[in-house]
Coordinates of C-alpha atoms and ligand atoms in Angstrom, one line a residue:
Chain A
M1 CA -32.1 -42.4 29.3
S2 CA -28.8 -42.3 31.1
T3 CA -27.4 -45.1 28.9
S4 CA -28.7 -44.4 25.9
N5 CA -26.6 -42.2 23.5
P6 CA -26.2 -38.6 25.3
F7 CA -26.0 -36.9 21.5
A8 CA -30.0 -38.3 20.6
E9 CA -31.4 -35.1 21.5
G10 CA -31.6 -32.6 18.4
T11 CA -30.3 -35.0 15.8
E12 CA -33.7 -34.3 14.2
D13 CA -32.8 -30.8 13.8
I14 CA -29.3 -31.3 12.9
A15 CA -30.5 -33.7 10.3
R16 CA -32.7 -31.3 8.3
K17 CA -30.2 -28.7 8.8
R18 CA -27.5 -30.7 7.2
L19 CA -29.9 -31.7 4.6
I20 CA -30.5 -27.6 3.8
G21 CA -26.7 -27.5 3.4
R22 CA -26.8 -30.4 0.7
V23 CA -29.5 -28.6 -1.3
F24 CA -27.6 -25.7 -1.0
V25 CA -24.3 -27.2 -2.3
A26 CA -26.2 -29.0 -5.2
I27 CA -27.5 -25.5 -6.2
C28 CA -23.9 -23.8 -6.0
F29 CA -22.7 -27.0 -8.2
A30 CA -25.4 -26.7 -10.8
S31 CA -24.8 -23.2 -11.2
T32 CA -20.8 -23.5 -11.6
L33 CA -21.9 -26.4 -14.1
V34 CA -24.3 -24.0 -16.1
G35 CA -21.6 -21.8 -16.5
I36 CA -18.6 -24.3 -17.5
V37 CA -21.0 -26.0 -19.8
A38 CA -22.3 -23.0 -21.4
L39 CA -18.4 -21.9 -22.2
V40 CA -17.1 -25.3 -23.4
A41 CA -20.0 -25.9 -25.7
L42 CA -19.2 -22.2 -27.3
I43 CA -15.8 -23.2 -27.4
V44 CA -16.5 -26.4 -29.0
D45 CA -18.9 -25.3 -31.2
V46 CA -16.5 -22.5 -32.7
L47 CA -13.6 -24.8 -33.0
Y48 CA -16.0 -27.1 -34.7
E49 CA -17.0 -24.0 -37.2
S50 CA -13.3 -23.0 -37.9
W51 CA -11.9 -26.4 -37.9
G52 CA -9.6 -26.2 -40.9
W53 CA -10.4 -22.7 -41.6
V54 CA -7.6 -21.0 -39.4
T55 CA -4.9 -21.3 -42.1
W56 CA -1.6 -19.5 -42.5
E57 CA -3.4 -17.7 -45.3
F58 CA -5.9 -17.0 -42.9
L59 CA -3.7 -14.8 -40.5
T60 CA -1.8 -13.1 -43.4
Y61 CA -4.0 -12.2 -46.1
P62 CA -6.8 -9.3 -46.4
P63 CA -10.2 -10.4 -46.8
S64 CA -12.1 -11.0 -49.6
Q65 CA -16.2 -10.9 -50.3
V66 CA -15.9 -13.9 -52.3
I67 CA -15.6 -17.4 -50.5
E68 CA -13.5 -19.4 -52.8
N69 CA -10.5 -17.0 -51.7
F70 CA -10.5 -18.5 -48.0
L71 CA -10.4 -22.1 -49.3
P72 CA -7.2 -23.7 -50.0
G73 CA -6.2 -23.3 -53.5
G74 CA -7.9 -20.1 -53.7
R75 CA -6.1 -16.6 -54.1
G76 CA -6.3 -16.6 -50.1
A77 CA -8.4 -14.1 -48.0
G78 CA -8.2 -13.5 -44.1
I79 CA -8.1 -11.3 -41.3
Y80 CA -5.1 -10.1 -41.4
P81 CA -5.6 -6.2 -41.6
A82 CA -7.9 -6.7 -38.7
I83 CA -5.2 -8.4 -36.7
V84 CA -3.3 -5.6 -37.1
G85 CA -5.6 -3.2 -36.6
S86 CA -6.3 -4.7 -33.5
I87 CA -3.1 -5.1 -32.1
F88 CA -2.6 -1.2 -33.2
L89 CA -5.6 -0.3 -31.5
I90 CA -5.0 -2.0 -28.0
A91 CA -1.4 -0.9 -27.8
L92 CA -2.2 2.7 -28.2
T93 CA -4.9 2.5 -25.9
A94 CA -2.7 0.3 -23.6
V95 CA -0.1 3.5 -23.6
F96 CA -3.2 6.2 -22.8
T97 CA -4.6 4.1 -20.5
V98 CA -1.6 3.7 -18.4
F99 CA -0.9 7.0 -18.4
L100 CA -4.3 8.3 -17.7
G101 CA -5.3 5.6 -15.5
V102 CA -2.5 5.0 -13.2
G103 CA -2.1 8.9 -12.8
A104 CA -5.5 9.8 -12.3
A105 CA -5.6 6.9 -9.7
V106 CA -2.0 8.0 -7.6
Y107 CA -3.7 11.3 -7.8
L108 CA -6.8 10.4 -5.9
E109 CA -5.5 7.8 -3.8
E110 CA -2.1 9.6 -2.8
Y111 CA -2.7 13.2 -3.0
A112 CA -6.3 14.4 -3.1
G113 CA -7.5 15.1 0.2
D114 CA -10.0 13.2 1.7
N115 CA -13.2 15.8 0.9
W116 CA -16.4 15.7 -0.6
L117 CA -15.1 16.6 -3.9
T118 CA -12.7 13.7 -4.1
S119 CA -15.9 11.4 -2.8
F120 CA -17.9 13.0 -5.7
I121 CA -15.3 12.0 -8.2
E122 CA -14.7 8.7 -7.2
A123 CA -18.2 7.5 -7.2
N124 CA -18.7 9.4 -10.5
I125 CA -15.9 7.1 -11.8
A126 CA -17.2 4.3 -10.1
N127 CA -20.4 5.0 -12.3
L128 CA -18.8 5.5 -15.2
A129 CA -17.8 1.7 -15.4
G130 CA -21.0 0.8 -15.8
V131 CA -21.9 3.0 -18.8
P132 CA -22.8 1.1 -21.7
S133 CA -20.0 1.1 -24.3
I134 CA -22.1 2.3 -27.5
V135 CA -22.4 5.7 -24.9
Y136 CA -19.0 5.8 -25.2
G137 CA -18.8 5.1 -28.9
L138 CA -21.1 8.3 -29.4
L139 CA -18.8 10.5 -27.3
G140 CA -15.8 9.1 -29.3
L141 CA -17.9 10.2 -32.3
A142 CA -18.5 13.5 -31.1
I143 CA -15.0 14.5 -29.6
F144 CA -12.5 12.1 -31.2
V145 CA -13.9 11.8 -34.8
R146 CA -16.0 15.2 -35.6
G147 CA -15.1 17.4 -32.7
I148 CA -11.1 17.8 -32.9
Q149 CA -11.3 16.1 -36.3
L150 CA -9.4 13.1 -36.4
G151 CA -11.7 11.6 -38.8
S152 CA -12.4 7.7 -38.3
S153 CA -8.7 6.7 -37.7
L154 CA -6.7 4.4 -35.8
I155 CA -6.0 7.2 -32.8
A156 CA -9.9 8.2 -32.4
G157 CA -10.7 4.5 -32.0
A158 CA -7.8 4.0 -29.4
L159 CA -8.8 7.2 -27.4
T160 CA -12.4 6.0 -27.6
L161 CA -11.3 2.8 -26.1
T162 CA -9.6 4.4 -23.4
L163 CA -12.4 6.3 -22.6
L164 CA -14.1 3.1 -22.2
I165 CA -11.9 1.4 -19.7
L166 CA -10.6 4.3 -18.1
P167 CA -13.0 4.1 -15.1
I168 CA -12.4 0.1 -14.7
V169 CA -8.4 0.9 -14.4
I170 CA -8.6 3.7 -12.1
V171 CA -10.9 1.9 -10.0
S172 CA -8.5 -1.2 -9.9
T173 CA -5.4 0.8 -9.7
Q174 CA -6.9 2.4 -6.6
E175 CA -7.5 -0.7 -4.9
A176 CA -4.0 -2.1 -5.7
L177 CA -3.0 1.2 -4.5
R178 CA -4.9 0.8 -1.1
A179 CA -3.8 -2.8 -0.5
V180 CA -0.1 -1.8 0.2
P181 CA 0.2 -1.8 3.8
D182 CA 0.4 1.3 5.7
S183 CA 3.6 -0.4 7.7
Q184 CA 5.6 -0.1 4.4
R185 CA 4.8 3.6 3.7
Q186 CA 5.7 4.3 7.2
A187 CA 9.0 2.3 7.4
A188 CA 9.7 4.4 4.1
Y189 CA 8.9 7.6 5.7
G190 CA 10.3 6.8 8.8
V191 CA 13.8 7.3 7.3
G192 CA 12.8 10.3 6.0
A193 CA 11.6 9.9 2.4
T194 CA 9.4 12.4 0.8
Q195 CA 6.0 11.7 -0.6
W196 CA 7.3 11.1 -4.0
Q197 CA 10.2 8.9 -2.7
V198 CA 7.7 6.5 -1.1
I199 CA 5.6 6.6 -3.7
R200 CA 7.8 5.5 -6.6
D201 CA 10.0 3.5 -4.2
V202 CA 7.6 1.7 -2.4
V203 CA 3.8 2.1 -3.2
L204 CA 3.9 1.6 -7.0
P205 CA 6.5 -1.1 -7.0
R206 CA 4.0 -3.3 -4.6
A207 CA 0.9 -2.1 -6.4
L208 CA 2.5 -2.9 -10.0
P209 CA 1.1 -6.5 -9.9
G210 CA -2.1 -5.3 -9.4
I211 CA -2.2 -2.6 -11.4
M212 CA -0.8 -4.8 -14.5
T213 CA -3.2 -7.4 -14.2
G214 CA -6.5 -4.5 -14.1
T215 CA -5.2 -2.7 -16.9
I216 CA -4.7 -6.1 -18.8
L217 CA -7.8 -7.4 -18.3
S218 CA -9.4 -4.4 -19.1
L219 CA -7.4 -4.0 -22.1
S220 CA -8.5 -7.7 -23.2
R221 CA -12.0 -6.3 -22.4
A222 CA -11.4 -3.4 -25.4
I223 CA -10.0 -5.4 -27.8
G224 CA -13.3 -7.4 -27.9
E225 CA -15.7 -4.3 -28.3
T226 CA -17.4 -4.0 -31.6
A227 CA -20.0 -1.1 -30.4
P228 CA -17.5 1.9 -29.8
I229 CA -15.4 1.4 -33.1
L230 CA -18.4 0.7 -34.7
M231 CA -19.5 4.3 -33.9
V232 CA -16.3 5.8 -34.7
G233 CA -16.4 4.6 -37.8
A234 CA -14.1 1.4 -38.0
A235 CA -14.0 0.0 -41.4
T236 CA -15.7 -3.2 -41.8
S237 CA -13.3 -4.5 -44.3
L238 CA -10.4 -2.9 -45.2
F239 CA -7.5 -4.5 -47.7
V240 CA -4.6 -3.0 -46.2
A241 CA -3.4 -3.2 -42.5
P242 CA -3.2 0.7 -40.7
D243 CA 0.1 2.7 -40.9
G244 CA -0.3 5.4 -38.8
L245 CA -2.4 7.1 -36.2
T246 CA -4.2 8.6 -38.3
S247 CA -5.2 5.9 -41.0
P248 CA -8.6 4.1 -41.1
F249 CA -8.4 0.6 -39.6
S250 CA -10.7 -2.4 -39.1
A251 CA -10.6 -4.7 -36.0
M252 CA -11.1 -8.0 -35.6
P253 CA -14.6 -7.9 -33.9
M254 CA -15.8 -5.8 -36.9
M255 CA -14.6 -8.0 -39.1
I256 CA -16.4 -11.4 -37.4
F257 CA -19.4 -9.5 -37.3
E258 CA -19.5 -8.5 -41.1
W259 CA -18.8 -11.8 -41.9
A260 CA -21.4 -13.1 -39.7
T261 CA -23.7 -11.2 -41.7
L262 CA -23.0 -12.1 -44.9
P263 CA -25.7 -14.6 -46.4
E264 CA -23.3 -17.4 -47.9
P265 CA -23.1 -20.1 -44.9
E266 CA -19.5 -20.9 -45.7
F267 CA -19.1 -17.4 -44.0
Q268 CA -20.4 -18.7 -40.9
H269 CA -16.7 -20.7 -40.8
V270 CA -14.5 -17.7 -41.8
A271 CA -16.3 -15.7 -38.7
A272 CA -15.9 -18.9 -36.9
A273 CA -12.3 -18.7 -37.6
G274 CA -12.2 -15.1 -36.6
I275 CA -13.4 -16.0 -33.3
V276 CA -10.6 -18.5 -32.7
V277 CA -8.2 -15.9 -33.3
L278 CA -9.7 -13.4 -31.6
L279 CA -10.2 -15.5 -28.2
T280 CA -6.3 -16.7 -29.2
I281 CA -5.2 -13.1 -28.7
L282 CA -7.3 -12.5 -25.5
L283 CA -5.6 -15.9 -23.9
L284 CA -2.4 -14.5 -24.8
M285 CA -3.1 -11.4 -22.8
N286 CA -4.5 -12.9 -20.0
A287 CA -1.6 -15.4 -19.7
I288 CA 0.4 -12.6 -20.2
A289 CA -1.5 -11.0 -17.2
I290 CA -0.9 -13.9 -14.8
F291 CA 2.8 -14.3 -15.8
I292 CA 3.3 -10.5 -14.9
R293 CA 1.5 -10.7 -11.8
N294 CA 3.7 -13.5 -10.5
R295 CA 7.1 -12.6 -12.2
Y296 CA 7.0 -9.1 -10.6
D297 CA 5.3 -9.7 -7.4
P298 CA 7.8 -8.0 -4.8
R299 CA 7.0 -10.5 -2.3
S300 CA 7.7 -13.7 -4.2
Chain B
M1 CA 16.1 28.4 17.9
T2 CA 13.3 30.4 18.2
A3 CA 12.8 33.7 20.4
N4 CA 11.6 31.5 23.9
A5 CA 13.1 28.7 23.5
G6 CA 15.6 29.2 26.5
G7 CA 12.9 31.4 28.7
P8 CA 11.7 30.5 31.9
R9 CA 8.8 27.7 32.2
T10 CA 5.5 29.2 32.7
V11 CA 4.5 28.6 36.2
S12 CA 0.6 29.5 36.2
K13 CA -0.8 26.3 35.7
A14 CA 1.8 23.6 36.7
E15 CA 4.0 23.9 39.9
T16 CA 1.6 23.2 42.9
D17 CA 3.1 22.3 46.4
D18 CA 1.4 19.8 46.9
H19 CA 3.2 16.8 45.1
R20 CA 0.9 13.8 46.0
S21 CA -1.8 15.1 44.3
E22 CA -2.7 13.8 41.1
P23 CA -2.0 16.1 38.3
T24 CA -4.8 17.9 36.3
E25 CA -4.8 18.6 32.6
D26 CA -1.5 20.2 31.4
D27 CA 0.2 19.5 34.9
A28 CA 3.6 18.8 34.8
P29 CA 4.0 15.0 35.9
L30 CA 5.2 14.2 39.2
G31 CA 8.8 13.3 39.1
S32 CA 10.0 15.5 36.5
P33 CA 13.7 15.3 37.0
R34 CA 15.6 18.6 35.8
V35 CA 17.3 17.0 32.7
A36 CA 20.5 19.0 31.7
D37 CA 20.6 19.8 28.1
P38 CA 17.4 17.7 26.7
V39 CA 17.1 16.8 23.2
I40 CA 13.2 16.8 23.1
K41 CA 11.6 18.8 25.0
S42 CA 7.7 18.7 25.2
R43 CA 5.5 21.2 26.5
D44 CA 1.7 21.5 26.9
L45 CA 1.6 19.2 24.0
D46 CA -1.9 18.2 23.5
V47 CA -2.7 15.4 20.6
Y48 CA -6.4 15.0 19.4
Y49 CA -8.0 12.5 17.0
G50 CA -11.0 14.5 15.7
D51 CA -12.9 15.4 18.7
E52 CA -10.9 13.1 21.0
Q53 CA -8.2 14.0 22.8
A54 CA -5.6 11.4 23.0
L55 CA -3.0 13.2 24.9
H56 CA -3.0 16.2 27.9
G57 CA -0.7 18.7 28.0
I58 CA 2.6 16.3 27.9
Q59 CA 5.5 17.7 29.6
M60 CA 8.6 15.7 29.3
E61 CA 12.3 16.4 28.8
I62 CA 14.3 13.6 27.2
P63 CA 17.9 13.5 27.8
E64 CA 20.4 13.3 25.3
R65 CA 22.0 9.4 24.8
K66 CA 19.6 7.8 27.1
V67 CA 17.0 5.7 27.1
T68 CA 13.6 6.6 27.6
A69 CA 10.9 4.3 28.1
L70 CA 7.4 5.0 27.8
I71 CA 5.0 2.6 29.8
G72 CA 1.3 2.8 30.5
P73 CA -2.0 0.8 29.7
S74 CA -2.8 -0.1 26.4
G75 CA -4.8 3.2 24.6
C76 CA -3.2 5.8 27.1
G77 CA -1.5 7.4 24.3
K78 CA 2.5 6.3 24.1
S79 CA 2.4 5.7 20.2
T80 CA 0.5 8.9 19.7
F81 CA 3.5 10.5 22.0
L82 CA 6.0 8.8 20.1
R83 CA 4.7 9.4 16.8
S84 CA 4.2 13.3 17.5
I85 CA 8.0 13.4 18.1
N86 CA 9.2 12.8 14.5
R87 CA 5.6 14.1 13.2
M88 CA 4.4 10.8 11.6
N89 CA 0.9 12.0 13.0
D90 CA 0.9 14.0 10.0
L91 CA 0.5 11.2 8.5
I92 CA -3.2 10.6 10.1
D93 CA -5.5 12.5 8.3
I94 CA -7.7 13.2 11.8
A95 CA -4.8 13.8 14.2
R96 CA -4.1 17.1 15.5
V97 CA -1.2 18.6 17.6
E98 CA -1.4 21.7 19.9
G99 CA 1.5 23.0 21.7
D100 CA 5.2 22.6 21.7
L101 CA 7.5 19.8 20.8
R102 CA 11.3 21.0 20.6
F103 CA 14.2 19.5 18.9
H104 CA 17.1 21.0 20.3
G105 CA 15.2 24.0 21.3
K106 CA 13.2 24.2 17.6
N107 CA 9.6 23.6 18.0
V108 CA 9.2 20.7 15.3
Y109 CA 5.6 21.8 14.6
D110 CA 6.8 25.6 13.5
E111 CA 5.8 26.5 9.7
D112 CA 9.5 26.3 8.9
V113 CA 10.0 22.9 10.0
D114 CA 10.0 20.0 6.9
P115 CA 8.7 16.9 8.7
V116 CA 10.7 15.2 6.2
A117 CA 14.1 16.9 7.4
L118 CA 13.0 16.2 11.2
R119 CA 12.5 12.5 10.3
R120 CA 15.9 12.5 8.9
K121 CA 17.1 13.3 12.2
I122 CA 14.5 11.0 14.2
G123 CA 14.3 7.6 13.1
M124 CA 12.0 5.0 14.0
V125 CA 11.4 1.3 14.4
F126 CA 7.8 -0.1 14.6
Q127 CA 6.1 -2.8 16.5
K128 CA 5.9 -5.2 13.7
P129 CA 9.3 -5.6 11.6
N130 CA 8.5 -3.9 8.3
P131 CA 11.3 -4.6 5.6
F132 CA 10.9 -3.7 2.3
P133 CA 10.6 -6.7 0.0
K134 CA 14.2 -6.1 -1.3
S135 CA 17.3 -7.3 -0.7
I136 CA 18.9 -6.9 3.0
Y137 CA 21.4 -4.5 1.5
D138 CA 18.6 -2.3 -0.3
N139 CA 16.6 -2.2 3.0
V140 CA 19.4 -1.3 4.8
A141 CA 20.6 1.2 2.1
Y142 CA 17.3 3.0 1.5
G143 CA 17.5 5.8 3.9
L144 CA 20.9 6.6 2.8
R145 CA 19.8 6.7 -0.8
V146 CA 16.5 8.7 -0.1
Q147 CA 18.7 11.1 1.9
G148 CA 21.2 11.5 -0.9
K149 CA 24.0 9.9 1.6
D150 CA 25.1 7.5 -1.3
D151 CA 28.7 8.2 -1.5
D152 CA 30.1 5.0 0.1
V153 CA 27.0 3.2 0.8
D154 CA 28.7 -0.3 1.0
E155 CA 30.6 0.9 4.4
Q156 CA 27.7 2.7 5.9
V157 CA 25.6 -0.4 5.2
H158 CA 28.4 -2.5 6.7
T159 CA 28.5 -0.5 10.0
A160 CA 24.7 -0.3 10.1
L161 CA 24.4 -4.1 10.3
E162 CA 27.0 -4.4 12.9
R163 CA 25.6 -1.7 15.0
A164 CA 22.5 -3.7 15.1
A165 CA 24.4 -6.7 15.8
L166 CA 22.9 -8.7 12.8
L167 CA 26.3 -8.3 10.3
D168 CA 27.5 -11.6 11.5
E169 CA 24.1 -13.5 10.7
V170 CA 23.5 -12.0 7.3
E171 CA 27.1 -11.2 6.0
D172 CA 27.3 -13.8 3.0
Q173 CA 23.2 -13.2 2.0
L174 CA 23.1 -9.6 1.7
D175 CA 21.7 -10.1 -1.7
S176 CA 18.7 -12.2 -0.4
S177 CA 15.6 -10.7 0.4
G178 CA 14.7 -9.3 3.6
L179 CA 11.6 -11.1 3.9
D180 CA 13.3 -14.1 4.4
L181 CA 15.3 -13.4 7.8
S182 CA 13.3 -14.5 11.5
G183 CA 11.0 -12.0 12.8
G184 CA 13.9 -11.3 15.3
Q185 CA 16.5 -10.3 12.5
Q186 CA 13.9 -8.4 10.6
Q187 CA 13.9 -6.4 13.5
R188 CA 17.2 -5.9 13.4
L189 CA 17.2 -5.1 10.0
C190 CA 14.4 -2.3 10.7
I191 CA 17.0 -0.9 13.4
A192 CA 20.0 -1.1 10.9
R193 CA 17.6 1.0 8.5
A194 CA 16.9 3.2 11.0
I195 CA 20.3 3.8 11.9
A196 CA 22.3 3.6 8.7
P197 CA 21.6 7.1 7.9
D198 CA 23.0 8.2 11.5
P199 CA 19.9 10.4 13.1
E200 CA 20.3 11.5 16.4
V201 CA 17.5 10.3 17.8
I202 CA 16.0 6.6 17.5
L203 CA 12.1 5.9 18.8
M204 CA 11.3 2.5 18.8
D205 CA 7.3 1.8 19.5
E206 CA 7.4 -1.8 21.2
P207 CA 10.1 -3.3 19.2
A208 CA 10.0 -6.6 20.6
S209 CA 6.4 -7.3 21.2
A210 CA 6.1 -9.7 18.3
L211 CA 9.4 -11.2 19.0
D212 CA 10.4 -14.5 21.2
P213 CA 12.4 -14.0 24.2
V214 CA 15.9 -15.0 23.1
A215 CA 14.9 -12.2 20.1
T216 CA 13.8 -10.1 22.5
S217 CA 16.8 -10.3 24.7
K218 CA 18.8 -9.5 21.8
I219 CA 16.8 -6.5 20.7
E220 CA 17.0 -5.2 24.7
D221 CA 21.2 -5.4 24.4
L222 CA 21.5 -3.6 21.2
V223 CA 18.8 -0.9 23.0
E224 CA 21.6 -0.5 25.5
E225 CA 24.1 -0.3 23.1
L226 CA 22.7 2.0 20.9
A227 CA 22.1 4.2 23.8
E228 CA 26.2 5.5 23.7
E229 CA 25.5 7.1 20.7
Y230 CA 22.1 7.7 20.1
T231 CA 19.4 8.9 22.4
V232 CA 16.5 6.2 22.6
V233 CA 12.7 6.9 23.0
I234 CA 10.8 3.2 23.6
V235 CA 7.4 2.2 24.0
T236 CA 7.5 -1.4 26.0
H237 CA 4.4 -2.9 27.7
N238 CA 6.9 -5.1 29.6
M239 CA 7.8 -3.4 32.7
Q240 CA 10.7 -5.7 33.7
Q241 CA 12.4 -4.7 30.0
A242 CA 11.8 -1.0 31.0
A243 CA 13.2 -1.5 34.4
R244 CA 16.2 -3.5 32.6
I245 CA 17.1 -1.0 29.8
S246 CA 15.8 2.5 30.2
D247 CA 17.5 5.5 32.6
K248 CA 14.3 7.3 32.5
T249 CA 10.6 6.0 32.5
A250 CA 7.3 8.0 31.8
V251 CA 4.1 6.6 32.8
F252 CA 1.4 7.8 31.2
L253 CA -2.1 6.5 32.4
T254 CA -5.3 6.0 30.7
G255 CA -6.8 9.1 29.2
G256 CA -3.6 10.4 27.7
H257 CA -2.1 12.1 31.2
L258 CA 1.6 11.2 31.9
V259 CA 1.7 10.9 35.4
E260 CA 5.1 10.5 36.2
F261 CA 8.3 11.0 34.6
D262 CA 11.1 10.2 36.5
D263 CA 14.8 8.2 37.0
T264 CA 13.9 4.7 35.9
N265 CA 14.9 3.2 39.4
K266 CA 12.6 5.8 41.1
I267 CA 9.6 5.1 39.3
F268 CA 10.2 1.4 40.0
E269 CA 11.2 1.5 43.5
N270 CA 9.5 4.1 44.8
P271 CA 7.1 6.2 42.5
E272 CA 5.5 9.3 43.8
S273 CA 1.6 8.3 42.3
E274 CA -0.1 5.9 44.1
R275 CA -1.7 5.1 40.5
V276 CA 1.6 4.6 39.3
E277 CA 2.7 2.4 42.0
D278 CA -0.5 0.3 41.5
Y279 CA 0.1 0.0 37.9
I280 CA 3.9 -1.2 38.2
T281 CA 2.9 -3.9 40.6
G282 CA 0.1 -5.4 38.3
K283 CA -2.9 -4.0 40.3
F284 CA -4.4 -2.4 37.1
G285 CA -3.4 -1.8 33.6
Ligands
ATP1 N1 -5.0 6.6 13.9 C1 -6.1 7.0 14.8 N2 -7.2 7.4 14.7 C2 -8.1 7.7 15.5 N3 -7.8 7.5 17.3 C3 -6.4 6.8 17.3 C4 -5.6 6.8 16.5 N4 -4.6 6.2 16.9 C5 -4.8 6.2 18.0 N5 -6.4 6.7 18.3 C6 -6.6 6.6 19.7 O1 -6.0 7.5 20.7 C7 -5.6 7.0 21.8 C8 -4.1 6.3 22.2 O2 -3.7 5.2 21.2 P1 -2.2 5.0 21.0 O3 -2.0 4.7 20.1 O4 -1.3 6.2 21.1 O5 -2.3 4.0 22.6 P2 -1.1 3.2 23.1 O6 -0.6 3.6 24.4 O7 0.0 3.1 22.1 O8 -1.9 1.8 23.1 P3 -1.2 0.4 22.8 O9 -0.4 0.3 24.3 O10 -2.6 -0.2 22.8 O11 -0.1 0.3 21.6 C9 -6.7 5.5 21.9 O12 -8.0 5.9 22.6 C10 -6.6 5.6 20.2 O13 -8.0 4.7 20.2
MG2 MG1 0.9 1.8 20.5

């Protein structure tokens, strides 16, 4: 025994555990693969369907019920009013959420005392983040469209989307604020800064990348939402772009939904073209989020 | 000044005849030299974290323009005492302070004292260097700006950097980030930031514990120089450091009692308390 391998004991056990480890890796890898394959298949399918349909005319013309108008040589038809509608909608939503979301998060995190009421509010905000978007649509319909008589307008849509993403923005902003190291706050308090100065000079700049990332990711969720703006009464096909807060509006997901339900098979290509435009805008927004995070990170 | 500021000390619980007996709660520490004109005077100061009492009846008089070292084993309340001087404990939700802590005779825990105004007179340097992610210049200027002392910021920044013995090393890179400096330079930057608005007192909580020996000795030299203009209160775990740089030494022992407070020479050569002697000679702690 003494001359043989001193590590012989227990090797079987180690081999078995290692095998379990390999199986585990295989399962994890398969899971990753499923996700990636599904995503790639989706994108490839959409690109294939829309190939040749995303033209300059498609981006700059109002929609049409007649498929010939979408074809080369036709009168020209596209998604223009919905693009403008979506961009206005998101811009307005961004303004509302930044003020309300960041304001609420700063209050809860920096000013509110550590009492049961604060915990209660925070727990409820977290719960609200999980409420289905159609419920927010109903709420928006009741409050903004009917309650305060905004009608099926751009602003009613934006307020509804704001309600939808506000909980997520508040929670992610709170997290960003919490991640600011205490040593930084103490440094500022230590030289005689007031709480407001500490928040303005130290906490917010440091948390800004996190706040922006959370906000932009929420906004890119909002831009793809169909249910709430459907409830609020966004138009399915509108021929002019909205030109004011109270004008009726259409949005890209609505438009795509509308085309997808039309009977002529060619409209599937139009819908796919709409999806490509929507995805491109989404990707752009996410890219901006990453850029801002890197650019404005005070530590770099 | 409040009414009883200059009044007689309460003798009831403190003064016992037997000086070698260990102090009980609320007792004056052994030694307790008379300090002419103390800047900071704490009387019966108790600090609690929730239900835990971290400091018991601290009595101490901190002399002006001297270095006062606070030493003692980990968890004995040195940082807690330091933070109670400039009310940084206010930032800890569960912390509660009872008793008196007088700055020029005024109890800083009086209702009419604004902790922000207090901290403008009592600056602080922390254990880990914590510069802002801003330029060196803006780091030093920060205190000046928040305090509205912003005429001639340039000159004040330069003076502060010079006093903090950092100017020579950073003079031509004032615009680069404070985070690009070495640990020792960062700590001197933090010292410059603390002294730029010209406080009277500087509190330092183990300012050199994260630094190598060379950087440490620079900080030590600096502390001695600072004492020519400022009152310095410094927490340290390093006995030799306390012996080298301080004029007075306060020894806290486990449980949050200030056991002995006296001239540094006296504490290190001939302490009254056996426990202090044991601690200093490394028998425990
Ligand atoms: N923020 C806090 N919350 C609760 N308890 C605390 C807090 N800070 C300190 N304490 C407690 O108060 C006591 C004294 O802590 P303190 O930090 O003042 O000790 P210290 O002498 O500075 O120790 P060290 O040398 O390790 O820094 C300890 O028992 C500690 O657990
Ligand atoms: Mg400490």
